[in-house]
mmCIF file of C-alpha atoms in Angstrom:
data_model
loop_
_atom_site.group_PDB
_atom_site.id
_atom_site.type_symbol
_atom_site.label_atom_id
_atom_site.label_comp_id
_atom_site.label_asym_id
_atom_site.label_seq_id
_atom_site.Cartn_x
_atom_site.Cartn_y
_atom_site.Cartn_z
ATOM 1 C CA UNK A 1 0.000 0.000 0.000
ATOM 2 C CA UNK A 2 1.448 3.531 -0.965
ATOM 3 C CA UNK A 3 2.318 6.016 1.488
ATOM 4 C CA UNK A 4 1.052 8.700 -1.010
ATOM 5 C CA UNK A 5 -1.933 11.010 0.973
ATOM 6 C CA UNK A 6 -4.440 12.357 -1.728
ATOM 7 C CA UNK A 7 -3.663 15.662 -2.155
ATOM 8 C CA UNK A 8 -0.166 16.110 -1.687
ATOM 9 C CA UNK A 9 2.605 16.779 -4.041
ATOM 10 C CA UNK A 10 4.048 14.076 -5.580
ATOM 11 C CA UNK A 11 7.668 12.645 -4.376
ATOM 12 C CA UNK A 12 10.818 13.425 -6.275
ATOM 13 C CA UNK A 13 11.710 10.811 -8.827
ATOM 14 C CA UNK A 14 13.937 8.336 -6.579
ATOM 15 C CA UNK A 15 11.653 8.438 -3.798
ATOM 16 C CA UNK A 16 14.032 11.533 -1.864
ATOM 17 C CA UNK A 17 12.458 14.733 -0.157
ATOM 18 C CA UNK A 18 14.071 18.253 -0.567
ATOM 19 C CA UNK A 19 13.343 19.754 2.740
ATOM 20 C CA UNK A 20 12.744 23.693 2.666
ATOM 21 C CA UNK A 21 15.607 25.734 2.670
ATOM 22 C CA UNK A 22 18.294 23.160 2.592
ATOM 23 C CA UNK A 23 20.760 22.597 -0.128
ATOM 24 C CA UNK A 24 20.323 22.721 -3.483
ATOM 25 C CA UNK A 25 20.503 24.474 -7.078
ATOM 26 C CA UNK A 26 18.072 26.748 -6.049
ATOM 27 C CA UNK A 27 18.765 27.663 -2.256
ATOM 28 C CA UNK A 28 22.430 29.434 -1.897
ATOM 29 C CA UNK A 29 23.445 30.948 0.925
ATOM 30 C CA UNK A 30 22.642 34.766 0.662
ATOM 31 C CA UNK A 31 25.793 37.381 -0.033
ATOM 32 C CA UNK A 32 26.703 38.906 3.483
ATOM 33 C CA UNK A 33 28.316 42.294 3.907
ATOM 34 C CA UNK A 34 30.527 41.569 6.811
ATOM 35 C CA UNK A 35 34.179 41.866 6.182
ATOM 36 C CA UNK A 36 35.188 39.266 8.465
ATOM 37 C CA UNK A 37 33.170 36.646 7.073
ATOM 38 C CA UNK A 38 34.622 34.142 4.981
ATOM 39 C CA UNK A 39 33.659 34.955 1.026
ATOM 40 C CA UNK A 40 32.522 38.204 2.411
ATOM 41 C CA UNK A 41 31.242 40.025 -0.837
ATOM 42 C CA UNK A 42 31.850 43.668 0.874
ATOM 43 C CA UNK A 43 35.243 42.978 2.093
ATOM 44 C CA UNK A 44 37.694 46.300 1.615
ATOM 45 C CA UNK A 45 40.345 44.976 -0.661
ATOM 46 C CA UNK A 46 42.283 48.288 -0.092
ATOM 47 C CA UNK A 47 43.552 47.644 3.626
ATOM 48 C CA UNK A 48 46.094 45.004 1.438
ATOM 49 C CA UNK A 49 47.012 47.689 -1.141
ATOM 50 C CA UNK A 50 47.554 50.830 1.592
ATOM 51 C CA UNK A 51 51.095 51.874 0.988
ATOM 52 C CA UNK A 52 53.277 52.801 4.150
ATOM 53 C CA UNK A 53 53.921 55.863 5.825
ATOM 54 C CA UNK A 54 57.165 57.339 5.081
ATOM 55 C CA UNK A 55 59.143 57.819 8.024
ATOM 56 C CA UNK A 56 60.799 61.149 8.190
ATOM 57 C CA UNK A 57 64.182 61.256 9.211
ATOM 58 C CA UNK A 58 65.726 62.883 12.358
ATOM 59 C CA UNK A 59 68.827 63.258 11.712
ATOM 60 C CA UNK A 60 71.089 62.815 8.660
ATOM 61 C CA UNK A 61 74.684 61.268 8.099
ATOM 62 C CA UNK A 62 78.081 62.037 6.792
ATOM 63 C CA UNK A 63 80.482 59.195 6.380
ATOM 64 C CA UNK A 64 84.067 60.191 5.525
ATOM 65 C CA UNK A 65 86.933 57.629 4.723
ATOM 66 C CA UNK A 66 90.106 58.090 3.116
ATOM 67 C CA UNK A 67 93.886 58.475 4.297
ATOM 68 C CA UNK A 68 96.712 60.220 5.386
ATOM 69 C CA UNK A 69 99.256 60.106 2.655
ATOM 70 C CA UNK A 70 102.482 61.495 3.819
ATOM 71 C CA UNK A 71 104.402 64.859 4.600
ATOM 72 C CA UNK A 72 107.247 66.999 3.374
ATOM 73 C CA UNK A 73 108.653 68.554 5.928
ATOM 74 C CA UNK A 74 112.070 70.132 4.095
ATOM 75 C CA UNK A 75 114.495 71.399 6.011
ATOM 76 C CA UNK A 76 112.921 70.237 9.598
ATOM 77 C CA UNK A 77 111.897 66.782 8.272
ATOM 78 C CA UNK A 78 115.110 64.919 9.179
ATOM 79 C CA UNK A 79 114.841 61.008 10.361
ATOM 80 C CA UNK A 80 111.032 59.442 11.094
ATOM 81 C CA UNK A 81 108.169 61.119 11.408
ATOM 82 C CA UNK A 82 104.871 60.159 12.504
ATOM 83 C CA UNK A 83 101.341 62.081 12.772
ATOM 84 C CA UNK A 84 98.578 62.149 15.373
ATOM 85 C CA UNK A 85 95.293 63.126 14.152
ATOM 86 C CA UNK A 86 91.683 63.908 15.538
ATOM 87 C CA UNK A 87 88.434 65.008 14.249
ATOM 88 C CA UNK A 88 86.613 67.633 15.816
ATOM 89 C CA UNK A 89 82.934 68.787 15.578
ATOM 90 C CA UNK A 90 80.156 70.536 17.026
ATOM 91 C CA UNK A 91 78.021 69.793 19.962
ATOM 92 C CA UNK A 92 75.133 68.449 17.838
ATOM 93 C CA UNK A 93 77.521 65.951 16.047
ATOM 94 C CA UNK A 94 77.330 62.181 17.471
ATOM 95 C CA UNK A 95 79.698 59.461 16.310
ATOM 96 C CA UNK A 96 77.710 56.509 14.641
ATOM 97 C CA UNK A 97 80.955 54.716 14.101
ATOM 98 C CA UNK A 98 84.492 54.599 13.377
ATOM 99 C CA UNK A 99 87.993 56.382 15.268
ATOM 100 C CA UNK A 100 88.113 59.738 15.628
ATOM 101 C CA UNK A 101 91.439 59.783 16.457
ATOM 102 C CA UNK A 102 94.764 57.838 15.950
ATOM 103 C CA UNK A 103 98.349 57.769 15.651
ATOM 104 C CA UNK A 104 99.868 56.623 12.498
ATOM 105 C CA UNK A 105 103.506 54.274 12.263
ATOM 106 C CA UNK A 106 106.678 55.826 12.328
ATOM 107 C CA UNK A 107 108.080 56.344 8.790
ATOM 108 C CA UNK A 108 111.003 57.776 6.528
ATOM 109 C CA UNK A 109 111.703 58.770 3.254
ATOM 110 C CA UNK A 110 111.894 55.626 0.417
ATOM 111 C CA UNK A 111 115.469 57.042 -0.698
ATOM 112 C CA UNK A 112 117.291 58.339 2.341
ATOM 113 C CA UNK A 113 119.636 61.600 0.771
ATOM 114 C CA UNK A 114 123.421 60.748 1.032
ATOM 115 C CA UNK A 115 124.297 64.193 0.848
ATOM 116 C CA UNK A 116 126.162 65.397 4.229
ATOM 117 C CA UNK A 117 124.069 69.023 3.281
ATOM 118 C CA UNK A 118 121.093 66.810 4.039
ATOM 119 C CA UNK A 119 122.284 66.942 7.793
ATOM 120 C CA UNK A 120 121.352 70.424 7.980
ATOM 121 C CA UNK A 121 118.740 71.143 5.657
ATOM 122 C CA UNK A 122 116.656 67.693 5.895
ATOM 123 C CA UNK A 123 115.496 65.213 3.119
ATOM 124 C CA UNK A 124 112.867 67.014 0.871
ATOM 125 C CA UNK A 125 111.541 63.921 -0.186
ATOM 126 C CA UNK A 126 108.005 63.042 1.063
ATOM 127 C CA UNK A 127 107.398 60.772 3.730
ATOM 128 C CA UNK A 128 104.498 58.281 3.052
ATOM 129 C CA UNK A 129 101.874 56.831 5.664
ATOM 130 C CA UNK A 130 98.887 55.975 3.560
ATOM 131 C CA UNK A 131 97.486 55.557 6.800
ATOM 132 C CA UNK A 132 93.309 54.862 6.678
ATOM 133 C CA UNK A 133 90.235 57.229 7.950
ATOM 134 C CA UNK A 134 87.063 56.106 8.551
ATOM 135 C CA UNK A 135 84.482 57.763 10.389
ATOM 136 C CA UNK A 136 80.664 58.436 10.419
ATOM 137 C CA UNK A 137 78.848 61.036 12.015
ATOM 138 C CA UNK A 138 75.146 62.484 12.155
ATOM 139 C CA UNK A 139 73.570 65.721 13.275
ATOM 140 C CA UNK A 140 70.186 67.554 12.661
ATOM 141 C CA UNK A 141 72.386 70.845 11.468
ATOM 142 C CA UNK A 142 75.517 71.172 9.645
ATOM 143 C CA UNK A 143 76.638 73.934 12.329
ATOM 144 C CA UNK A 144 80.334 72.410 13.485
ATOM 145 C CA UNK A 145 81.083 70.830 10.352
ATOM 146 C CA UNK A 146 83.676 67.792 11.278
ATOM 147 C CA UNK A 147 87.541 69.589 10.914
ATOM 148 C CA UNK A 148 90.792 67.225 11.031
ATOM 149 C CA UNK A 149 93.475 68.166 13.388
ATOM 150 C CA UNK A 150 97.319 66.730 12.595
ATOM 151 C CA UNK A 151 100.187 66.743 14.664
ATOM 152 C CA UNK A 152 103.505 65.995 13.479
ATOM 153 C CA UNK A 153 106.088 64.940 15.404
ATOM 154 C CA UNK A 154 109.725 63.800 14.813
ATOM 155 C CA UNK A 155 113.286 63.222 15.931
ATOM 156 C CA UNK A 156 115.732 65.971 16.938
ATOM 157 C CA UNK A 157 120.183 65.071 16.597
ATOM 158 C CA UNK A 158 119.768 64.060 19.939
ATOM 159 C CA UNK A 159 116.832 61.465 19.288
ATOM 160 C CA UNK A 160 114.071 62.721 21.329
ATOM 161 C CA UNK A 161 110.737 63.042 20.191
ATOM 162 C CA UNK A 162 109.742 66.866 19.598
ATOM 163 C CA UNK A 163 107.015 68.692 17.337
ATOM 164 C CA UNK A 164 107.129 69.573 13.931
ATOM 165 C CA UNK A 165 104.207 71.042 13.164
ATOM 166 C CA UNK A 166 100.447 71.594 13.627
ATOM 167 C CA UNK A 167 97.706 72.075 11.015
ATOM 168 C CA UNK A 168 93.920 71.361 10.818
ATOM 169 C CA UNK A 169 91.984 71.494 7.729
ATOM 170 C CA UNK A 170 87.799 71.301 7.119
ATOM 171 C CA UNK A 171 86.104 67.636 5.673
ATOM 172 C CA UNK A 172 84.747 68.793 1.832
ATOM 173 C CA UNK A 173 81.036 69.248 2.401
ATOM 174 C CA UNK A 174 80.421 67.958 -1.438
ATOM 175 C CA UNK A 175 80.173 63.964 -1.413
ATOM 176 C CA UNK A 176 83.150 62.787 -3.434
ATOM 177 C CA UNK A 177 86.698 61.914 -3.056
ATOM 178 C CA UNK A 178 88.769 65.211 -2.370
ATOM 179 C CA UNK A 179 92.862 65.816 -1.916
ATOM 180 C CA UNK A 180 93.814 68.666 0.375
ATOM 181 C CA UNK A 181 96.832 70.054 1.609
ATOM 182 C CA UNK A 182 97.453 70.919 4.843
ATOM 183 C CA UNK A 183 99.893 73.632 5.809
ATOM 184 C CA UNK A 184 101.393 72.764 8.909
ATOM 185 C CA UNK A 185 103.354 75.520 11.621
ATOM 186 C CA UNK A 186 104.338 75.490 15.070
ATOM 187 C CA UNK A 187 104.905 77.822 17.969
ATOM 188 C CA UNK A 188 108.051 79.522 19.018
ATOM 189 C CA UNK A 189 109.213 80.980 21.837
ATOM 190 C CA UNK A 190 108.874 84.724 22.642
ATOM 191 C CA UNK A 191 112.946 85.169 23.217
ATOM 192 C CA UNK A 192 116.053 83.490 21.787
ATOM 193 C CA UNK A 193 116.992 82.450 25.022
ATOM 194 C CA UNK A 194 113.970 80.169 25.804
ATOM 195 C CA UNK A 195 114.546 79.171 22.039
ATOM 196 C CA UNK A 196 117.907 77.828 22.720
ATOM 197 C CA UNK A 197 117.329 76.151 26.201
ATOM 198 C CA UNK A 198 114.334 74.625 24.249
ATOM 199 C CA UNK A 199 116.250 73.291 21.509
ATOM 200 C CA UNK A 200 118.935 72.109 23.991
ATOM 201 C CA UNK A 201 117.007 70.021 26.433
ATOM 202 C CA UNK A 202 114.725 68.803 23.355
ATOM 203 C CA UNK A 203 111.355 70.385 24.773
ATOM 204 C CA UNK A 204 110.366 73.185 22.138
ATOM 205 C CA UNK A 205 107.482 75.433 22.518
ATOM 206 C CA UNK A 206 104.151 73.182 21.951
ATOM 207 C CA UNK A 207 100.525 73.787 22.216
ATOM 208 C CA UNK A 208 99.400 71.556 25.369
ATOM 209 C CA UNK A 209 95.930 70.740 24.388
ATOM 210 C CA UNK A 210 96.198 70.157 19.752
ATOM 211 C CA UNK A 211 92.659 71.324 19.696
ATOM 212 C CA UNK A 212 93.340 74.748 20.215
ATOM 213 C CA UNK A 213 94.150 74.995 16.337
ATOM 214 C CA UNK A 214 90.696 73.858 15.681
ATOM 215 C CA UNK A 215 89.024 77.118 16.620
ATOM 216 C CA UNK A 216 90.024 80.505 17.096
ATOM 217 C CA UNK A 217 90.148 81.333 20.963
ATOM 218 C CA UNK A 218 93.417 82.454 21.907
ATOM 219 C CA UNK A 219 94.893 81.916 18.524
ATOM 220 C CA UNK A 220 95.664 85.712 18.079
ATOM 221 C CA UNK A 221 98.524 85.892 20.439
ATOM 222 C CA UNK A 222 100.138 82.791 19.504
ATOM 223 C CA UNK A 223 103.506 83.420 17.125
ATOM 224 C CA UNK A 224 104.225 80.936 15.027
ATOM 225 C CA UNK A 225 106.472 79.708 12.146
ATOM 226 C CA UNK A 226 105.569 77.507 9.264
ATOM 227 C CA UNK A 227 106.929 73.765 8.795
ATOM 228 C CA UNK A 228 105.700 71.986 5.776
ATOM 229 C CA UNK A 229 102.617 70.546 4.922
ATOM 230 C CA UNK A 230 100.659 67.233 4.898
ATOM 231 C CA UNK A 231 98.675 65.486 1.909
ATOM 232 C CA UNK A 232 95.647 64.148 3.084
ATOM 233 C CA UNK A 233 93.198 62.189 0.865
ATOM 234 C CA UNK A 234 89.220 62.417 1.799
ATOM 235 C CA UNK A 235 86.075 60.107 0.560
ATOM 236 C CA UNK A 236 82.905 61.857 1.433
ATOM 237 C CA UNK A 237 79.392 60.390 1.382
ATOM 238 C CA UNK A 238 76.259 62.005 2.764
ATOM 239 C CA UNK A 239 72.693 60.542 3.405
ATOM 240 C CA UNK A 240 69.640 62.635 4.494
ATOM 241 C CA UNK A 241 70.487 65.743 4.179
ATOM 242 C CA UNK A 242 68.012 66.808 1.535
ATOM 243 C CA UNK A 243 65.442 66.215 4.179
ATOM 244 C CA UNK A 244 66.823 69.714 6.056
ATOM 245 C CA UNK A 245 67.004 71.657 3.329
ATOM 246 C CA UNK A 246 70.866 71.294 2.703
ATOM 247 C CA UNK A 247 72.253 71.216 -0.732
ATOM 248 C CA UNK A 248 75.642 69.601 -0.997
ATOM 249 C CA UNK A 249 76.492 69.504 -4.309
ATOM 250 C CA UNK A 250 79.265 67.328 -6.160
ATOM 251 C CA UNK A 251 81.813 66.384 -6.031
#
């Protein structure tokens, strides 16, 4: 006997009922607008395409390398010399990394004069360190631009260490690789008596704190005489600085 009531629908070829809002061709789930829902129709594509803030910069950098390449000395540049050398900048200036300071090897001329004049006027021939810098600095200002400081010191007949000379010389601002000559002197005594005593115990007149050539206090009653000049080789690079407003240049 068949199950079939009069009046109702017939079943489904294969004797299966569809129940009423389950699945099938004809009931799909509806579209939702919530972005967190899987398939979410309404989802905001964008959040994957936003590009990133960029992050201004707070300070910018100067990175200079290079070396010290020698000195010629002339007439005071008899036997080895060697050179101590600082930077020095402003207050705003912070080292990132790298020596500020150093003391290169002790070094001669490559062809020693055998001239017995070269006992009193010196070997004019250069003296070579090639000795490396490398440091890197930033600042928010370019007030107190880095400045290298060189002291030069040598032998005296006697063999005791004594200064030669002095000098100090501004990094290039422009990014590039720069040569510069620096144009060394040194003090001297006020009378020809402290002169002498100074050149006989080996202790001639010297500035006792080398920074003092790197500004401008007290320099005015300082006398001095001149004593050759150092060749000094500098690599500049700067990085953020356009973001202040500074133009650099070229090299």
């Amino acid at each position: 006997m068949s199950a079939f009531q009069p009046g109702a629908a017939p079943p489904p070829p294969g004797g299966m009922m569809m129940q009423p809002g389950g699945p099938g061709p004809g009931n799909q789930p509806p579209a939702t607008n919530d972005p967190n829902a899987p398939g979410a129709v309404g989802q905001d594509a964008s959040k994957q395409q936003d590009p990133k803030p960029v992050e201004s910069s707070s300070s910018f950098q100067v990175m200079v390398t290079g070396e010290l390449e020698g000195a010629q000395l002339g007439s005071s540049g008899r036997g080895p010399l060697m050179c101590v050398f600082s930077f020095q900048c402003g207050n705003d200036w912070s080292v990132v990394q790298g020596h500020t300071q150093g003391i290169t090897q002790l070094a001669t001329s490559a062809h020693p004069t055998t001239k017995v004049s070269g006992l009193f006027h010196g070997d004019p021939r250069e003296v070579v360190w090639n000795f490396p810098l490398g440091v890197t600095y930033k600042t928010t200002n370019a007030f107190g631009w880095p400045r290298l400081i060189v002291s030069v010191y040598g032998t005296d007949l006697c063999n005791r260490r004594v200064i030669k000379g002095y000098g100090s010389i501004h990094v290039p601002c422009s990014p590039g690789r720069h040569e510069r000559i620096i144009r060394l002197f040194r003090p001297i005594s006020s009378s020809w008596l402290v002169r002498f005593l100074g050149w006989l115990l080996g202790s001639p007149a010297q500035f006792v704190d080398p920074r003092i050539i790197g500004g401008t206090d007290g320099r005015e009653v300082v006398r001095v005489q001149s004593g050759g000049k150092v060749k000094v080789v500098f690599n500049v690079l700067s990085k953020g600085h356009k973001d202040f407003n500074y133009d650099l240049g070229g090299a």
